mmCIF file of C-alpha atoms in Angstrom:
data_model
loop_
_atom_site.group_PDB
_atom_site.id
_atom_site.type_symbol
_atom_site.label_atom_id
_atom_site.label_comp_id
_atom_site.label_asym_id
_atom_site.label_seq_id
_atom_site.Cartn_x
_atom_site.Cartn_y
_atom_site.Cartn_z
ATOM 1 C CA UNK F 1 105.428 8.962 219.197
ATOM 2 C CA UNK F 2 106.241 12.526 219.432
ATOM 3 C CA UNK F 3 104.439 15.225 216.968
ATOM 4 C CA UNK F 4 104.869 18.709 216.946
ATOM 5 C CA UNK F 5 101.634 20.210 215.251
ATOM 6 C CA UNK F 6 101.084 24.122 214.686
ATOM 7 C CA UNK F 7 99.599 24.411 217.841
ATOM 8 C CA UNK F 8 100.936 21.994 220.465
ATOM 9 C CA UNK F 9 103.031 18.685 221.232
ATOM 10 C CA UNK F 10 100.843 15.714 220.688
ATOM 11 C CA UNK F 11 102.537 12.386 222.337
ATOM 12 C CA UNK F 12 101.353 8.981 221.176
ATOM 13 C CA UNK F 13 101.023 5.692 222.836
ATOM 14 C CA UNK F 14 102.686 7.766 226.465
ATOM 15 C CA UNK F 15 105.253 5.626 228.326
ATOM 16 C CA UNK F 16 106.217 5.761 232.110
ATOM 17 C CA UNK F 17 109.260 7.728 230.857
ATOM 18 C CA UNK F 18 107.726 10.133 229.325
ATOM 19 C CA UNK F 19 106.855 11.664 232.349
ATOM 20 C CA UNK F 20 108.132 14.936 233.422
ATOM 21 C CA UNK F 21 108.111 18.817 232.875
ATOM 22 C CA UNK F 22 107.808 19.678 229.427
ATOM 23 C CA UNK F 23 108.013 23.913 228.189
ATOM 24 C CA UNK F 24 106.627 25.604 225.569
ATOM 25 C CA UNK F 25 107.998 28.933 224.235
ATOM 26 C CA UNK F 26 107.530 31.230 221.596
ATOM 27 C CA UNK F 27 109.322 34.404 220.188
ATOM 28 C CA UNK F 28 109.656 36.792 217.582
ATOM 29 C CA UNK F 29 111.552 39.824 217.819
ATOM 30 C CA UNK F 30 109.568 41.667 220.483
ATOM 31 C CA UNK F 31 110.133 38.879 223.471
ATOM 32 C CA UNK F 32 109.502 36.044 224.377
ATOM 33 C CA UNK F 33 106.674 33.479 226.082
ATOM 34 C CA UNK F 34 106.945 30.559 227.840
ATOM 35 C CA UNK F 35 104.384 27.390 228.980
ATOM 36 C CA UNK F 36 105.499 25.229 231.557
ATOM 37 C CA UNK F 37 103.841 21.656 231.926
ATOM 38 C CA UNK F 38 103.872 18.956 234.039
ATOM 39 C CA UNK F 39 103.211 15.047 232.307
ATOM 40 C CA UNK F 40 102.135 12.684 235.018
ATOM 41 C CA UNK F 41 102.398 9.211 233.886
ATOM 42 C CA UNK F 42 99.631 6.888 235.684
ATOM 43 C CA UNK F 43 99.106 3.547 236.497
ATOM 44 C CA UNK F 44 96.585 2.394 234.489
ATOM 45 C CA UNK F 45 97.098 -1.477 233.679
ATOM 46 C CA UNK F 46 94.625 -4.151 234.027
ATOM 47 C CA UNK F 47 95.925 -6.166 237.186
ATOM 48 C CA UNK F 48 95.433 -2.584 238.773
ATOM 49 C CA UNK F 49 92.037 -2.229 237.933
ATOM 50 C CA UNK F 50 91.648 -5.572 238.857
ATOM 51 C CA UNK F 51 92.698 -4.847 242.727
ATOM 52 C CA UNK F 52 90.431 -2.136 242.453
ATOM 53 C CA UNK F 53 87.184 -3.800 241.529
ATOM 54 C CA UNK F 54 88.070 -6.814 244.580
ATOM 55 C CA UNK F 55 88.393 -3.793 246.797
ATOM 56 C CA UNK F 56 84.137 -3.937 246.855
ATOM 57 C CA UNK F 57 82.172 -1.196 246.252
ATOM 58 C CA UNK F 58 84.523 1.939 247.071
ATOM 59 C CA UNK F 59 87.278 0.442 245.231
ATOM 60 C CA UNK F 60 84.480 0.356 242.162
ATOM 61 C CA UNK F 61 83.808 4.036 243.104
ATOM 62 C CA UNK F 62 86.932 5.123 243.133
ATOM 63 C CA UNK F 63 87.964 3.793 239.695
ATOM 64 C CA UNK F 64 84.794 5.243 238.431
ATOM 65 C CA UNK F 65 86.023 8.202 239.543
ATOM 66 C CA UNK F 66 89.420 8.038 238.132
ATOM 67 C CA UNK F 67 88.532 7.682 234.766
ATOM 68 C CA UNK F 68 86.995 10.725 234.882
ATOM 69 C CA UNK F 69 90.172 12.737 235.713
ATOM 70 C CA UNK F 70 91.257 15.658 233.889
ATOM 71 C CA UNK F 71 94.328 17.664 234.329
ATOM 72 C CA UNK F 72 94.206 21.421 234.833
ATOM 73 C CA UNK F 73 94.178 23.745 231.618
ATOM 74 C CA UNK F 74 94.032 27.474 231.833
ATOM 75 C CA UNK F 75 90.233 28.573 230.865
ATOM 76 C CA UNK F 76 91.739 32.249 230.024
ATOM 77 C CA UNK F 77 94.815 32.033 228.111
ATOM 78 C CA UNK F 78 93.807 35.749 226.123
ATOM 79 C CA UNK F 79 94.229 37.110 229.231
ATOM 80 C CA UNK F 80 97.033 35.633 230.159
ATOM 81 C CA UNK F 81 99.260 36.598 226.556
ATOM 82 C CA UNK F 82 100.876 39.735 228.609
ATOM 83 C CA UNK F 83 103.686 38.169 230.850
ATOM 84 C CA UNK F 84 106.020 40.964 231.248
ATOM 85 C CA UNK F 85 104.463 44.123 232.880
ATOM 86 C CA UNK F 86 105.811 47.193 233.907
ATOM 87 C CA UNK F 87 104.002 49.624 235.887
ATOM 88 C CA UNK F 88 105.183 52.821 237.566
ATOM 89 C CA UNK F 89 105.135 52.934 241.856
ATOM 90 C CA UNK F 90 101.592 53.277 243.551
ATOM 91 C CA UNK F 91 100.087 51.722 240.970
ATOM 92 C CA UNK F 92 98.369 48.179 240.667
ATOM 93 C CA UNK F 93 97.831 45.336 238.857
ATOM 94 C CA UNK F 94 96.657 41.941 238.523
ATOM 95 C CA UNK F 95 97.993 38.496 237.707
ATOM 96 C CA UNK F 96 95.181 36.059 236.224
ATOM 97 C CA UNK F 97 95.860 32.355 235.917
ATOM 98 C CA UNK F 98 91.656 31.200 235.756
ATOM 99 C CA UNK F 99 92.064 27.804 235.605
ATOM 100 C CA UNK F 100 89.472 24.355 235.586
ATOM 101 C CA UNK F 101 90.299 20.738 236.257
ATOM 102 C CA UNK F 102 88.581 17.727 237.800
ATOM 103 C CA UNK F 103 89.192 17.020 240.845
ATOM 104 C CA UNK F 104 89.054 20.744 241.211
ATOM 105 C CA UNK F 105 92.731 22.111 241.233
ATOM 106 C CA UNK F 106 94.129 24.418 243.629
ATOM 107 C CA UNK F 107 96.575 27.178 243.116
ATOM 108 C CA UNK F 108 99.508 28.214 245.040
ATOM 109 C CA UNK F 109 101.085 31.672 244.064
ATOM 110 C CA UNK F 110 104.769 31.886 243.975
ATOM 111 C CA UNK F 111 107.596 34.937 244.015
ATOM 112 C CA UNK F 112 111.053 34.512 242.996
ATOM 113 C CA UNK F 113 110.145 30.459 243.602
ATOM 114 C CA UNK F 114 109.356 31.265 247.150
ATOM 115 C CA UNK F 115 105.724 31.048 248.154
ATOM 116 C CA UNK F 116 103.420 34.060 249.036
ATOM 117 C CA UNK F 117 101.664 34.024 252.041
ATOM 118 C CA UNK F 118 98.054 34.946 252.580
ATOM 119 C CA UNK F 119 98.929 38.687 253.567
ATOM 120 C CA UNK F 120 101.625 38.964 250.720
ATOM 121 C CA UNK F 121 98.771 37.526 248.445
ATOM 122 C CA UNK F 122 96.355 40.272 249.079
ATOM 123 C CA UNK F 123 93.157 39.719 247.280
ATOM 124 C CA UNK F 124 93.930 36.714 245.678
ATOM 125 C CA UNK F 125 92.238 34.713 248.742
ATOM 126 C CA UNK F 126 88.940 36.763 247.792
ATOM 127 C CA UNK F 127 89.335 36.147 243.960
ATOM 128 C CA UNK F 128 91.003 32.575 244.100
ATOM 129 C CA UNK F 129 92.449 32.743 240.253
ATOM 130 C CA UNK F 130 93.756 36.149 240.552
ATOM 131 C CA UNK F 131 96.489 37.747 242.489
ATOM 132 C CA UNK F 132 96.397 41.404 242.842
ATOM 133 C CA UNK F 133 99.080 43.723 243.667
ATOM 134 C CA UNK F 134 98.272 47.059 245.074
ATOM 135 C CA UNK F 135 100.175 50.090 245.640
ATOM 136 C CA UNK F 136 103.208 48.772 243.831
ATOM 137 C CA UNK F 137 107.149 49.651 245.765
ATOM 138 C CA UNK F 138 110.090 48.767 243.949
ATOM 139 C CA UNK F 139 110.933 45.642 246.011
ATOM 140 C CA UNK F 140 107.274 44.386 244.485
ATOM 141 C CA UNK F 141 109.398 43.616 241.337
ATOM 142 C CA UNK F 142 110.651 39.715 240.445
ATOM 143 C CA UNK F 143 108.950 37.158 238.614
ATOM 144 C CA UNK F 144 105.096 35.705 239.769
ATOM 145 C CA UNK F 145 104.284 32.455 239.473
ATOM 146 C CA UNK F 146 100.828 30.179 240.112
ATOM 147 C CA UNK F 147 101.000 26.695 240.121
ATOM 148 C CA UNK F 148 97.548 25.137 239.824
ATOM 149 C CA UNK F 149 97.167 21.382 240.605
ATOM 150 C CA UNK F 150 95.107 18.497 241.142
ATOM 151 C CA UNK F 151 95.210 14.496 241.561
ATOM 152 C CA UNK F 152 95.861 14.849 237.415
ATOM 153 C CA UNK F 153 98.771 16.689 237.279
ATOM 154 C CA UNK F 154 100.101 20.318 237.612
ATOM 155 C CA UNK F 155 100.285 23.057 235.146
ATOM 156 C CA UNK F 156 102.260 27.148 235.806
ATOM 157 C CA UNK F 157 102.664 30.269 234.445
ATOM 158 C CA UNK F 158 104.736 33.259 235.253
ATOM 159 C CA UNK F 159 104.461 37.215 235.359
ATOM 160 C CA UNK F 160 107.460 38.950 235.290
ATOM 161 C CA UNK F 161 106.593 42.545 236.762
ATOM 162 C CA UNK F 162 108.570 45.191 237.097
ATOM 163 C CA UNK F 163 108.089 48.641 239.328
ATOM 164 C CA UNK F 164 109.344 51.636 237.572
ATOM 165 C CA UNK F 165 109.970 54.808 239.874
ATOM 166 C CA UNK F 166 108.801 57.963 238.382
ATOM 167 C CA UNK F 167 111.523 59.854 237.176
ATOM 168 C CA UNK F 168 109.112 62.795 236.093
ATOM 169 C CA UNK F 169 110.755 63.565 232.901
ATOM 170 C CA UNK F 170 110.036 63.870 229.264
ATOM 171 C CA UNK F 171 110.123 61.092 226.827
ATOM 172 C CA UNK F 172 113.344 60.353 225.023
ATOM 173 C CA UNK F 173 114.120 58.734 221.606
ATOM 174 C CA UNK F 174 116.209 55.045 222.104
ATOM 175 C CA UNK F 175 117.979 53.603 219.268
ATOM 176 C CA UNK F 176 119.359 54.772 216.621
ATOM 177 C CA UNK F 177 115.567 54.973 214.413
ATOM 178 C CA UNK F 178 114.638 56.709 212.469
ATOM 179 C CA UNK F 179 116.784 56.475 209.856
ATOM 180 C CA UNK F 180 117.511 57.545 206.150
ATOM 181 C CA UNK F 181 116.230 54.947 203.838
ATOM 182 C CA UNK F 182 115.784 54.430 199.864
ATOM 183 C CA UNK F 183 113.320 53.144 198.248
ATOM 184 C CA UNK F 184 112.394 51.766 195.017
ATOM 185 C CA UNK F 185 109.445 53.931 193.160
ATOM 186 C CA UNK F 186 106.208 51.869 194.338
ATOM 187 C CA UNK F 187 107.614 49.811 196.553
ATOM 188 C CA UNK F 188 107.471 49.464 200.303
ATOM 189 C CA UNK F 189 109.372 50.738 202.769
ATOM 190 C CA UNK F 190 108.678 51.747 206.243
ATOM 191 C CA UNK F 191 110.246 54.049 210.071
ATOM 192 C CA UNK F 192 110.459 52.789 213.391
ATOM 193 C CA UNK F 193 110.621 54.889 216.491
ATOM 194 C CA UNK F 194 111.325 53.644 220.043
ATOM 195 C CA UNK F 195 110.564 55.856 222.789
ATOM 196 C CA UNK F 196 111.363 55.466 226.414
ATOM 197 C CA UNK F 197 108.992 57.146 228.931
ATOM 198 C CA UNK F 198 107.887 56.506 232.327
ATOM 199 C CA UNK F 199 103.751 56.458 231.435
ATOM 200 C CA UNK F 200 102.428 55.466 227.761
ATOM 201 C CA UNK F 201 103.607 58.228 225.768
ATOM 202 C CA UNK F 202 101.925 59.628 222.675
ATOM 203 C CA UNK F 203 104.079 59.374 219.295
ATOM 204 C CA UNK F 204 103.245 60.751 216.269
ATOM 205 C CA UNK F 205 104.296 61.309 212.341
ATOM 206 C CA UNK F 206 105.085 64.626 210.804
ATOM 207 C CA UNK F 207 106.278 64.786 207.228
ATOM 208 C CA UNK F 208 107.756 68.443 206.055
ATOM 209 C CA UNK F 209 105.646 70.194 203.607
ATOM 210 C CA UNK F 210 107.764 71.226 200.534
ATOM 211 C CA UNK F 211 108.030 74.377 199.154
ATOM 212 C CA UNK F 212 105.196 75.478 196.860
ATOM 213 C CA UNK F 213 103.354 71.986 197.906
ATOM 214 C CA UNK F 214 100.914 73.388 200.865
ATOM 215 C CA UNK F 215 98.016 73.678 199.347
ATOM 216 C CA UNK F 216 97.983 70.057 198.528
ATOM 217 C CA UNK F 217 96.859 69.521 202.671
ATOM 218 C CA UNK F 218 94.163 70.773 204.611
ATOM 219 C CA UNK F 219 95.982 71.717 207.708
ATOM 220 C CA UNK F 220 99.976 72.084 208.567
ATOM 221 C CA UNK F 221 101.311 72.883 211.650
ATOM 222 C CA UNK F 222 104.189 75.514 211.655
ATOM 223 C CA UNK F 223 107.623 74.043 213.389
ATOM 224 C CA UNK F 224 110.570 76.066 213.782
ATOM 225 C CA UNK F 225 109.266 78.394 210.581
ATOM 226 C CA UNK F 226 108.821 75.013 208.327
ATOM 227 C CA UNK F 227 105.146 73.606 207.535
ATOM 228 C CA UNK F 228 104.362 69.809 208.665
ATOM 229 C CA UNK F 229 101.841 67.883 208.120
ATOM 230 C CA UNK F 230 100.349 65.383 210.343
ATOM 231 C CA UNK F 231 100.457 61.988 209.177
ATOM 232 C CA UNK F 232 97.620 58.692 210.639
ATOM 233 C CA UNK F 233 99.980 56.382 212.623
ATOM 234 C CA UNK F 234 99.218 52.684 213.981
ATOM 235 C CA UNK F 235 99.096 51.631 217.364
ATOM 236 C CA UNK F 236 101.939 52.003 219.934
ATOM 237 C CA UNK F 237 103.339 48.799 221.272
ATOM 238 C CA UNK F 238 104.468 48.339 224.707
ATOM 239 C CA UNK F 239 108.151 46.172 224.508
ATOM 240 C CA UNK F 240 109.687 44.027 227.269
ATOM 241 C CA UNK F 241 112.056 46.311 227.821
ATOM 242 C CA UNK F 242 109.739 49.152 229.204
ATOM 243 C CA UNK F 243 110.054 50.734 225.778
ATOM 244 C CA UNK F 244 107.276 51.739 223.106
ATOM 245 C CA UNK F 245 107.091 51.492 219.816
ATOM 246 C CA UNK F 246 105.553 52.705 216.998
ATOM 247 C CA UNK F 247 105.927 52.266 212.706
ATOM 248 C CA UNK F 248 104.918 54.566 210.177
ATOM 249 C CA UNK F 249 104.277 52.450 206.782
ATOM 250 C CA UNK F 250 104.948 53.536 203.347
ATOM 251 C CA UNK F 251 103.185 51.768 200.986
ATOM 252 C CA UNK F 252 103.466 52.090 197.011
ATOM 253 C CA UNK F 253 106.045 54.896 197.266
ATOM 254 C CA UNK F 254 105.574 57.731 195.038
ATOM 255 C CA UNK F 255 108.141 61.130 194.479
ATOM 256 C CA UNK F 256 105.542 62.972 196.506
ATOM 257 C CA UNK F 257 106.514 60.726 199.318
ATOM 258 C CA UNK F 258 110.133 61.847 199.376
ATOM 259 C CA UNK F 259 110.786 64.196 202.270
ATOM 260 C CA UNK F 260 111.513 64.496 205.838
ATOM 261 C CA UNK F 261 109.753 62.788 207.967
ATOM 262 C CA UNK F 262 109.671 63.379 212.267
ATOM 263 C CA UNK F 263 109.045 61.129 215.008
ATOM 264 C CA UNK F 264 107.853 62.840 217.731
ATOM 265 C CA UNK F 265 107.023 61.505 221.214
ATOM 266 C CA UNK F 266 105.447 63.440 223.767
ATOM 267 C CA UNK F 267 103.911 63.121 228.069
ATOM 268 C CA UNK F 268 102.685 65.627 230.454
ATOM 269 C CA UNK F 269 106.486 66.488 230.754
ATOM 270 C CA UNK F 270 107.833 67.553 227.479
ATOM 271 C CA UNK F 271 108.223 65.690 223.973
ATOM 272 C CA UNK F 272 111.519 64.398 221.826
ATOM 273 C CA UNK F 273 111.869 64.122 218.216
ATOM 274 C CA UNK F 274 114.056 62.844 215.693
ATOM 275 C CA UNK F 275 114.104 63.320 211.777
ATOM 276 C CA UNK F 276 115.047 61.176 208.805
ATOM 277 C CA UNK F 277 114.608 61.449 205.111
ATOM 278 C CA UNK F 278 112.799 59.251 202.549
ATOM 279 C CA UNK F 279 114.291 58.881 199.054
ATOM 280 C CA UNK F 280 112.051 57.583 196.101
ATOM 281 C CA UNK F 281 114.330 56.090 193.077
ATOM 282 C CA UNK F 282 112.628 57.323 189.550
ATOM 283 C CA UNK F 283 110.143 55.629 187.808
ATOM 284 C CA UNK F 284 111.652 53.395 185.467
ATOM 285 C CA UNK F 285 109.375 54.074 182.946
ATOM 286 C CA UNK F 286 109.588 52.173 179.270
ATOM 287 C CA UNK F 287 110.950 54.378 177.097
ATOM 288 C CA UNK F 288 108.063 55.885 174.328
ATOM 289 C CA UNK F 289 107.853 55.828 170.487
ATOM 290 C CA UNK F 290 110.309 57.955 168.724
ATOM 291 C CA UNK F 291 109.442 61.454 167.812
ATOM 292 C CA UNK F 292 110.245 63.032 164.214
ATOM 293 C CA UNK F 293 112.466 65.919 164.702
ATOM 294 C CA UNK F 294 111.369 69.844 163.802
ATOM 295 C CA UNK F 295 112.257 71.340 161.044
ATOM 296 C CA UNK F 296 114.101 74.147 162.696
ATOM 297 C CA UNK F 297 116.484 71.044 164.515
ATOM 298 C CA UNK F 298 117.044 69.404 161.204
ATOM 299 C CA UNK F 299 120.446 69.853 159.729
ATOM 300 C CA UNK F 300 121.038 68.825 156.213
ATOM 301 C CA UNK F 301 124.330 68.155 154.477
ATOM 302 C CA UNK F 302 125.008 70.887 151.728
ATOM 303 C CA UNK F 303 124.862 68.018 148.756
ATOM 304 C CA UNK F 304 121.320 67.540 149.929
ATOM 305 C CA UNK F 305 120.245 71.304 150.180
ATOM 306 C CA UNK F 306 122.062 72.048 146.575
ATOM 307 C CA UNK F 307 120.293 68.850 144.843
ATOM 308 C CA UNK F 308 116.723 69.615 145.888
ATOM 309 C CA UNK F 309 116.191 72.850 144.241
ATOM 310 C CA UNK F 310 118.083 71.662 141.203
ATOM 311 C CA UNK F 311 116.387 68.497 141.000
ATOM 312 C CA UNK F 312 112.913 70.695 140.800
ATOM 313 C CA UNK F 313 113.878 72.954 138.047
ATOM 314 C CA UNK F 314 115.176 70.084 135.792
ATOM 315 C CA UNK F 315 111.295 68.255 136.708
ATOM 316 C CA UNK F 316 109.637 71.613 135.941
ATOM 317 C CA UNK F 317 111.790 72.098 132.571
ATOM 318 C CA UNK F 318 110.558 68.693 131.316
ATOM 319 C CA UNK F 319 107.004 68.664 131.882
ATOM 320 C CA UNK F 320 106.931 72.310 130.306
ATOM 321 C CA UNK F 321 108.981 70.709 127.166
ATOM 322 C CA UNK F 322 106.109 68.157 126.854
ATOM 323 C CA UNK F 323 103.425 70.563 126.540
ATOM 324 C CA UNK F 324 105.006 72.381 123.861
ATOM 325 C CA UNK F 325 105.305 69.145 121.714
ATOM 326 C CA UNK F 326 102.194 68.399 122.500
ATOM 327 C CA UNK F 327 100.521 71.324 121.251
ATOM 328 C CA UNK F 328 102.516 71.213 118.363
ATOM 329 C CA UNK F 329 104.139 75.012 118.591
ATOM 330 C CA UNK F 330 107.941 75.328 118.810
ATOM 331 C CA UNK F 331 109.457 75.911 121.687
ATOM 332 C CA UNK F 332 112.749 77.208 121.087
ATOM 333 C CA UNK F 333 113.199 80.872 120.847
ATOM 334 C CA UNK F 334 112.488 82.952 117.816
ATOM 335 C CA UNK F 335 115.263 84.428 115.573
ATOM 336 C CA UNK F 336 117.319 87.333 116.910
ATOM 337 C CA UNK F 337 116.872 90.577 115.239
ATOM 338 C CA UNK F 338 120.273 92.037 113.242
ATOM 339 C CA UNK F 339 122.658 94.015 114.974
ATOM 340 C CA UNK F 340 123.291 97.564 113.808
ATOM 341 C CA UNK F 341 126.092 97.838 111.540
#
């Protein structure tokens, strides 16, 4: 009777047992998320409705009414995705858990399981699906939850938030990214780099300009007497941890993309960097279709250089022996004149 589908828990045929808290959670490698429900089992059998309808016509009513009973469901859930938040002191936020039901559900807000009262709630009598949480101290840290509920059931979600004090410092580089890597030529490959800093930092991509190769880029900037060259980096992701990250991808590697490469994070209070180099394997290209050798490469054996120029003379002695006969004259040398006595 239970069916787990791409996008929820779908329970057939639902029993009295069935009843209880069921939790959803989902996580990859940057966190974690968790849904808490609540399954309410009710009475719904036909010698119950059948008290109902001899109750007379507020009984009817009221199981008129019933039928059309839903439990609560968040109305928001984008804006609900972000459950761990960090935020540095004097500084606010706000907790959203906009919710719908029928009857129409209340909410209750919770901290650390123990419930807020109307002056530790602040706003969140003014704006009832929202808690907001002003001029943040450290002690505002823990874990927020809102419990919204009707005559249907119950449904929560928590906020863990925590207050970071101002340290007023530059960022620094966590981790042991970047790092060397080797890649295959075309191929993929790509650097991490994890910054810790007390407000959003700014990171960025610089790849070292070879020798000879800076007229290949519009612009370089000049660090420590080498050229670098600014390279278009993604977005930087805020982790659970209070860290931020950020990748640089290399697609379809070529040799140009062999270098050194810098991460380099930066606030009002300084910057950090860290450097690590790229290697791009050859090309494995097929080899090509073989080339006749020069003459001035060529070595002969000595039988070979002897026979050729013999081998002509004995061709150019026979055809000149055939033209002789052919004409009919003798070829062989006249007779010697006598010697003096």
């Amino acid at each position: 009777r239970f069916r787990v589908l791409p996008q929820g828990l779908k329970v057939k045929e639902v029993e009295r047992e069935d009843a209880g808290a069921y939790v959803c959670k989902a996580t990859n490698g940057f966190g974690s998320l968790s849904v808490n429900y609540t399954l309410i089992v009710m009475d719904d059998t036909g010698a119950g409705r059948e008290r109902l309808g001899h109750d007379g016509a507020s009984g009817g009513q009221e199981d008129a009414a019933s039928k059309q009973w839903a439990r609560p469901r968040f109305t928001q859930p984008s804006k609900m995705r972000r459950r761990v938040i960090a935020r540095p002191v004097g500084s606010s936020v706000r907790l959203k858990c906009v919710a719908s039901g029928h009857p129409r559900p209340d909410i209750m807000w919770m901290k650390d399981d123990q419930a807020l009262t109307g002056l530790e709630a602040g706003e969140h009598r003014k704006k009832k699906w929202t808690l907001s949480l002003k001029n943040l101290r450290p002690e505002d840290s823990g874990r927020y939850t809102c419990r919204v509920s009707n005559r249907a059931g119950a449904i929560n979600a928590t906020y863990k938030v925590d207050v970071i004090q101002r340290t007023r410092s530059k960022p620094v580089l966590t981790g042991t990214h970047p790092v060397n890597t080797t890649v295959d030529f075309g191929g993929t490959t790509s650097f991490q780099c994890k910054v810790r800093s007390d407000v959003k930092p700014v990171i960025q991509w610089l790849k070292r300009v070879e020798y000879g190769a800076e007229g290949r880029y519009n612009s370089t900037i000049d660090v420590g007497g080498q050229k670098f060259v600014v390279l278009p980096t993604g977005d930087v992701w805020s982790r659970p941890d209070g860290s931020y990250l950020n990748k640089l991808l290399i697609a379809r590697a070529r040799q140009d993309d062999a270098g050194m490469y810098i991460c380099l994070g930066a606030n009002t209070m300084g910057y950090s960097f860290r450097s690590a180099f790229l290697t791009v394997l050859p090309d494995p290209k097929p080899p090509g279709p073989p080339v006749a050798p020069s003459s001035s490469t060529t070595s002969l054996p000595w039988p070979v250089v002897i026979g050729i120029p013999a081998g002509a003379v004995f061709i150019l002695g026979t055809v000149l022996l055939w033209l002789c006969q052919a004409k009919k004259k003798p070829c062989t040398p006249g007779p010697t004149p006598p010697l003096p006595a």
